[in-house]
Amino acid sequence: KYQNPVHSTARVLPKDYPDRELISPFPVPLLIIGSKYDLFQEFHSDKKKVISKTLRFVAHYYAASLIFTSIKSESLMSKTKSFFSHLAFGLEKGKTMCCEPGKPTIIPAGSDSFSQIGSPPLTDVDITSLHAKNPKDLWKKVFERVFPNESASEQRELKDPAKDPQYSEPQIDAMRAQKDQELEQYKRNATKSWKGLELET
């Protein structure tokens, strides 16, 4: 009798994979891309350290590759394409690895380890006071402490770009205003028609 194995979709890692017993591999090969490296470089060094180390932890935890790239760098884009070629077609992924501060992070899956990543970079608070349930939760709490989520009340209201004077186009705006008036008139006429039908019934 045919039985479908429960773990048929599980991704099997080599026995010598770093921290093999401590990680939770993503079901398929995964590549995490930091695609705005040119903007990332403008961040304060402490924030860059938190972002880099947190992404390294996440990538290693899910047995993923990690690369920082930018469309403004042909070299980084070439390295990114080589990762895609490796994942899609099984081509050689290259042995380039970089996790030095001040340089774009490039870490193929299986090249990092928790001991190399170290503990979360937080100096202004006792990590034990964060009451994390597990290492992944700890990294999440540290990241949110440095980059707190804005509450709904604090988030800026989304503005209608059609009403923004920065994007004004006199002819288009006049036509839009005319169409808006026609739409309102149509709605009023439709409402009257429905009311007439209700009275007749």
Short mmCIF file of C-alpha atoms in Angstrom, two decimals:
data_model
loop_
_atom_site.label_atom_id
_atom_site.label_comp_id
_atom_site.label_asym_id
_atom_site.label_seq_id
_atom_site.Cartn_x
_atom_site.Cartn_y
_atom_site.Cartn_z
CA LYS A 1 0.00 0.00 0.00
CA TYR A 2 1.37 3.40 -0.98
CA GLN A 3 1.88 5.85 1.83
CA ASN A 4 2.93 9.44 1.39
CA PRO A 5 5.77 10.20 3.83
CA VAL A 6 4.90 12.90 6.34
CA HIS A 7 8.26 14.63 5.86
CA SER A 8 8.49 14.23 2.09
CA THR A 9 8.83 18.00 1.66
CA ALA A 10 11.50 18.36 4.33
CA ARG A 11 14.81 19.75 3.13
CA VAL A 12 17.69 17.45 4.01
CA LEU A 13 20.95 19.16 4.98
CA PRO A 14 24.43 17.61 4.96
CA LYS A 15 25.47 16.06 8.27
CA ASP A 16 28.30 18.56 8.62
CA TYR A 17 26.03 21.60 8.13
CA PRO A 18 26.80 24.18 10.87
CA ASP A 19 24.36 24.08 13.82
CA ARG A 20 22.32 21.42 11.99
CA GLU A 21 20.42 20.42 15.14
CA LEU A 22 19.62 24.01 16.13
CA ILE A 23 18.15 25.42 12.94
CA SER A 24 14.86 25.10 11.06
CA PRO A 25 15.66 24.81 7.32
CA PHE A 26 13.22 26.39 4.91
CA PRO A 27 11.53 23.65 2.79
CA VAL A 28 13.24 24.92 -0.37
CA PRO A 29 16.56 26.71 -0.91
CA LEU A 30 16.10 30.32 0.15
CA LEU A 31 17.95 33.51 -0.78
CA ILE A 32 17.50 36.65 1.34
CA ILE A 33 18.37 39.84 -0.56
CA GLY A 34 19.10 43.25 0.96
CA SER A 35 18.47 45.19 -2.25
CA LYS A 36 19.12 48.77 -1.10
CA TYR A 37 22.75 48.55 -0.07
CA ASP A 38 23.46 52.08 -1.35
CA LEU A 39 20.86 53.46 1.11
CA PHE A 40 21.93 51.05 3.85
CA GLN A 41 25.42 52.58 3.78
CA GLU A 42 23.97 55.89 4.99
CA PHE A 43 22.68 54.34 8.24
CA HIS A 44 24.46 54.86 11.56
CA SER A 45 27.00 52.11 12.24
CA ASP A 46 25.05 50.76 15.24
CA LYS A 47 21.88 50.37 13.16
CA LYS A 48 23.80 48.74 10.33
CA LYS A 49 25.24 46.25 12.79
CA VAL A 50 21.78 45.34 14.12
CA ILE A 51 20.36 44.89 10.61
CA SER A 52 23.32 42.86 9.36
CA LYS A 53 23.57 40.53 12.34
CA THR A 54 19.80 40.04 12.56
CA LEU A 55 19.61 39.08 8.88
CA ARG A 56 22.60 36.79 9.34
CA PHE A 57 20.81 35.06 12.21
CA VAL A 58 17.56 34.72 10.23
CA ALA A 59 19.40 33.44 7.15
CA HIS A 60 21.37 30.86 9.12
CA TYR A 61 18.31 29.77 11.13
CA TYR A 62 16.44 28.99 7.89
CA ALA A 63 19.54 27.63 6.09
CA ALA A 64 19.32 30.48 3.60
CA SER A 65 21.89 32.45 1.65
CA LEU A 66 22.19 36.18 2.29
CA ILE A 67 23.43 38.93 0.01
CA PHE A 68 23.36 42.73 0.13
CA THR A 69 23.17 44.28 -3.30
CA SER A 70 22.36 47.44 -5.24
CA ILE A 71 21.40 48.14 -8.83
CA LYS A 72 24.11 50.82 -8.73
CA SER A 73 26.83 48.19 -8.39
CA GLU A 74 27.52 45.90 -11.36
CA SER A 75 29.75 43.71 -9.21
CA LEU A 76 27.06 43.11 -6.57
CA MET A 77 24.38 42.53 -9.21
CA SER A 78 26.65 39.97 -10.88
CA LYS A 79 27.09 38.13 -7.57
CA THR A 80 23.32 38.22 -7.01
CA LYS A 81 22.71 36.71 -10.46
CA SER A 82 25.19 33.92 -9.68
CA PHE A 83 23.13 33.05 -6.59
CA PHE A 84 19.99 32.87 -8.73
CA SER A 85 21.78 30.70 -11.30
CA HIS A 86 22.89 28.35 -8.55
CA LEU A 87 19.38 28.04 -7.06
CA ALA A 88 17.55 27.79 -10.39
CA PHE A 89 19.96 25.72 -12.47
CA GLY A 90 22.41 24.18 -10.01
CA LEU A 91 25.36 26.13 -11.37
CA GLU A 92 28.43 26.82 -9.24
CA LYS A 93 27.50 29.42 -6.62
CA GLY A 94 31.02 30.66 -6.00
CA LYS A 95 32.89 30.73 -2.74
CA THR A 96 32.71 34.46 -2.09
CA MET A 97 31.84 35.25 1.52
CA CYS A 98 31.95 38.60 3.26
CA CYS A 99 30.64 39.65 6.65
CA GLU A 100 33.11 42.42 7.39
CA PRO A 101 31.72 45.74 8.71
CA GLY A 102 31.67 48.38 6.01
CA LYS A 103 31.39 45.87 3.19
CA PRO A 104 28.29 44.31 1.57
CA THR A 105 27.31 41.09 3.31
CA ILE A 106 27.57 37.99 1.11
CA ILE A 107 27.04 34.64 2.85
CA PRO A 108 26.21 31.42 0.98
CA ALA A 109 24.02 28.97 2.91
CA GLY A 110 26.11 26.79 5.20
CA SER A 111 28.98 29.27 5.46
CA ASP A 112 27.89 30.96 8.69
CA SER A 113 27.30 29.74 12.24
CA PHE A 114 25.70 31.01 15.44
CA SER A 115 29.12 31.25 17.08
CA GLN A 116 30.37 33.51 14.26
CA ILE A 117 27.24 35.66 14.37
CA GLY A 118 27.46 36.10 18.14
CA SER A 119 24.85 37.61 20.43
CA PRO A 120 22.45 40.44 19.50
CA PRO A 121 24.27 43.80 19.44
CA LEU A 122 22.45 45.62 22.22
CA THR A 123 24.47 47.56 24.79
CA ASP A 124 21.92 49.83 26.46
CA VAL A 125 19.83 47.08 28.05
CA ASP A 126 20.23 43.74 29.78
CA ILE A 127 19.23 41.10 27.23
CA THR A 128 17.70 38.92 29.97
CA SER A 129 15.18 41.69 30.68
CA LEU A 130 13.62 41.18 27.24
CA HIS A 131 12.06 37.88 28.41
CA ALA A 132 12.53 36.12 25.08
CA LYS A 133 11.07 32.61 24.68
CA ASN A 134 13.82 31.42 22.35
CA PRO A 135 16.80 32.78 20.36
CA LYS A 136 14.63 33.76 17.38
CA ASP A 137 12.30 35.69 19.68
CA LEU A 138 15.29 37.39 21.31
CA TRP A 139 16.62 38.64 17.97
CA LYS A 140 13.13 39.85 17.06
CA LYS A 141 12.82 41.82 20.32
CA VAL A 142 16.26 43.37 19.89
CA PHE A 143 15.47 44.41 16.31
CA GLU A 144 12.13 45.91 17.34
CA ARG A 145 13.83 47.82 20.14
CA VAL A 146 16.13 49.53 17.62
CA PHE A 147 13.47 49.80 14.90
CA PRO A 148 10.13 50.05 16.78
CA ASN A 149 6.91 49.49 14.89
CA GLU A 150 4.76 52.60 14.55
CA SER A 151 1.30 52.27 16.08
CA ALA A 152 -1.70 52.90 13.88
CA SER A 153 -2.25 56.29 15.52
CA GLU A 154 1.35 57.32 14.84
CA GLN A 155 1.38 56.30 11.20
CA ARG A 156 1.01 59.16 8.77
CA GLU A 157 -2.25 59.26 6.88
CA LEU A 158 -1.91 58.24 3.27
CA LYS A 159 -2.52 61.24 1.07
CA ASP A 160 -4.40 61.13 -2.21
CA PRO A 161 -1.69 61.87 -4.81
CA ALA A 162 -4.38 63.21 -7.14
CA LYS A 163 -4.88 66.10 -4.69
CA ASP A 164 -1.20 66.74 -4.07
CA PRO A 165 -0.17 70.09 -5.64
CA GLN A 166 3.27 68.62 -6.27
CA TYR A 167 1.75 66.44 -9.00
CA SER A 168 -0.67 68.99 -10.44
CA GLU A 169 -1.49 68.81 -14.16
CA PRO A 170 -4.01 71.61 -15.03
CA GLN A 171 -5.58 69.94 -18.08
CA ILE A 172 -5.77 66.49 -16.49
CA ASP A 173 -7.00 67.91 -13.17
CA ALA A 174 -9.76 69.87 -14.96
CA MET A 175 -10.86 66.74 -16.82
CA ARG A 176 -10.74 64.75 -13.57
CA ALA A 177 -12.91 67.36 -11.83
CA GLN A 178 -15.43 67.21 -14.68
CA LYS A 179 -15.55 63.41 -14.50
CA ASP A 180 -15.98 63.56 -10.73
CA GLN A 181 -18.98 65.90 -11.19
CA GLU A 182 -20.47 63.59 -13.82
CA LEU A 183 -20.01 60.63 -11.48
CA GLU A 184 -21.75 62.44 -8.62
CA GLN A 185 -24.62 63.40 -10.95
CA TYR A 186 -24.90 59.77 -12.10
CA LYS A 187 -25.04 58.61 -8.48
CA ARG A 188 -27.81 61.09 -7.66
CA ASN A 189 -29.84 60.04 -10.71
CA ALA A 190 -29.33 56.37 -9.87
CA THR A 191 -30.51 56.98 -6.31
CA LYS A 192 -33.66 58.72 -7.58
CA SER A 193 -34.34 55.82 -9.96
CA TRP A 194 -34.07 53.28 -7.16
CA LYS A 195 -36.35 55.32 -4.93
CA GLY A 196 -38.89 55.49 -7.77
CA LEU A 197 -38.79 51.71 -8.13
CA GLU A 198 -39.31 51.27 -4.40
CA LEU A 199 -42.40 53.52 -4.46
CA GLU A 200 -43.88 51.62 -7.42
CA THR A 201 -43.49 48.28 -5.65
#
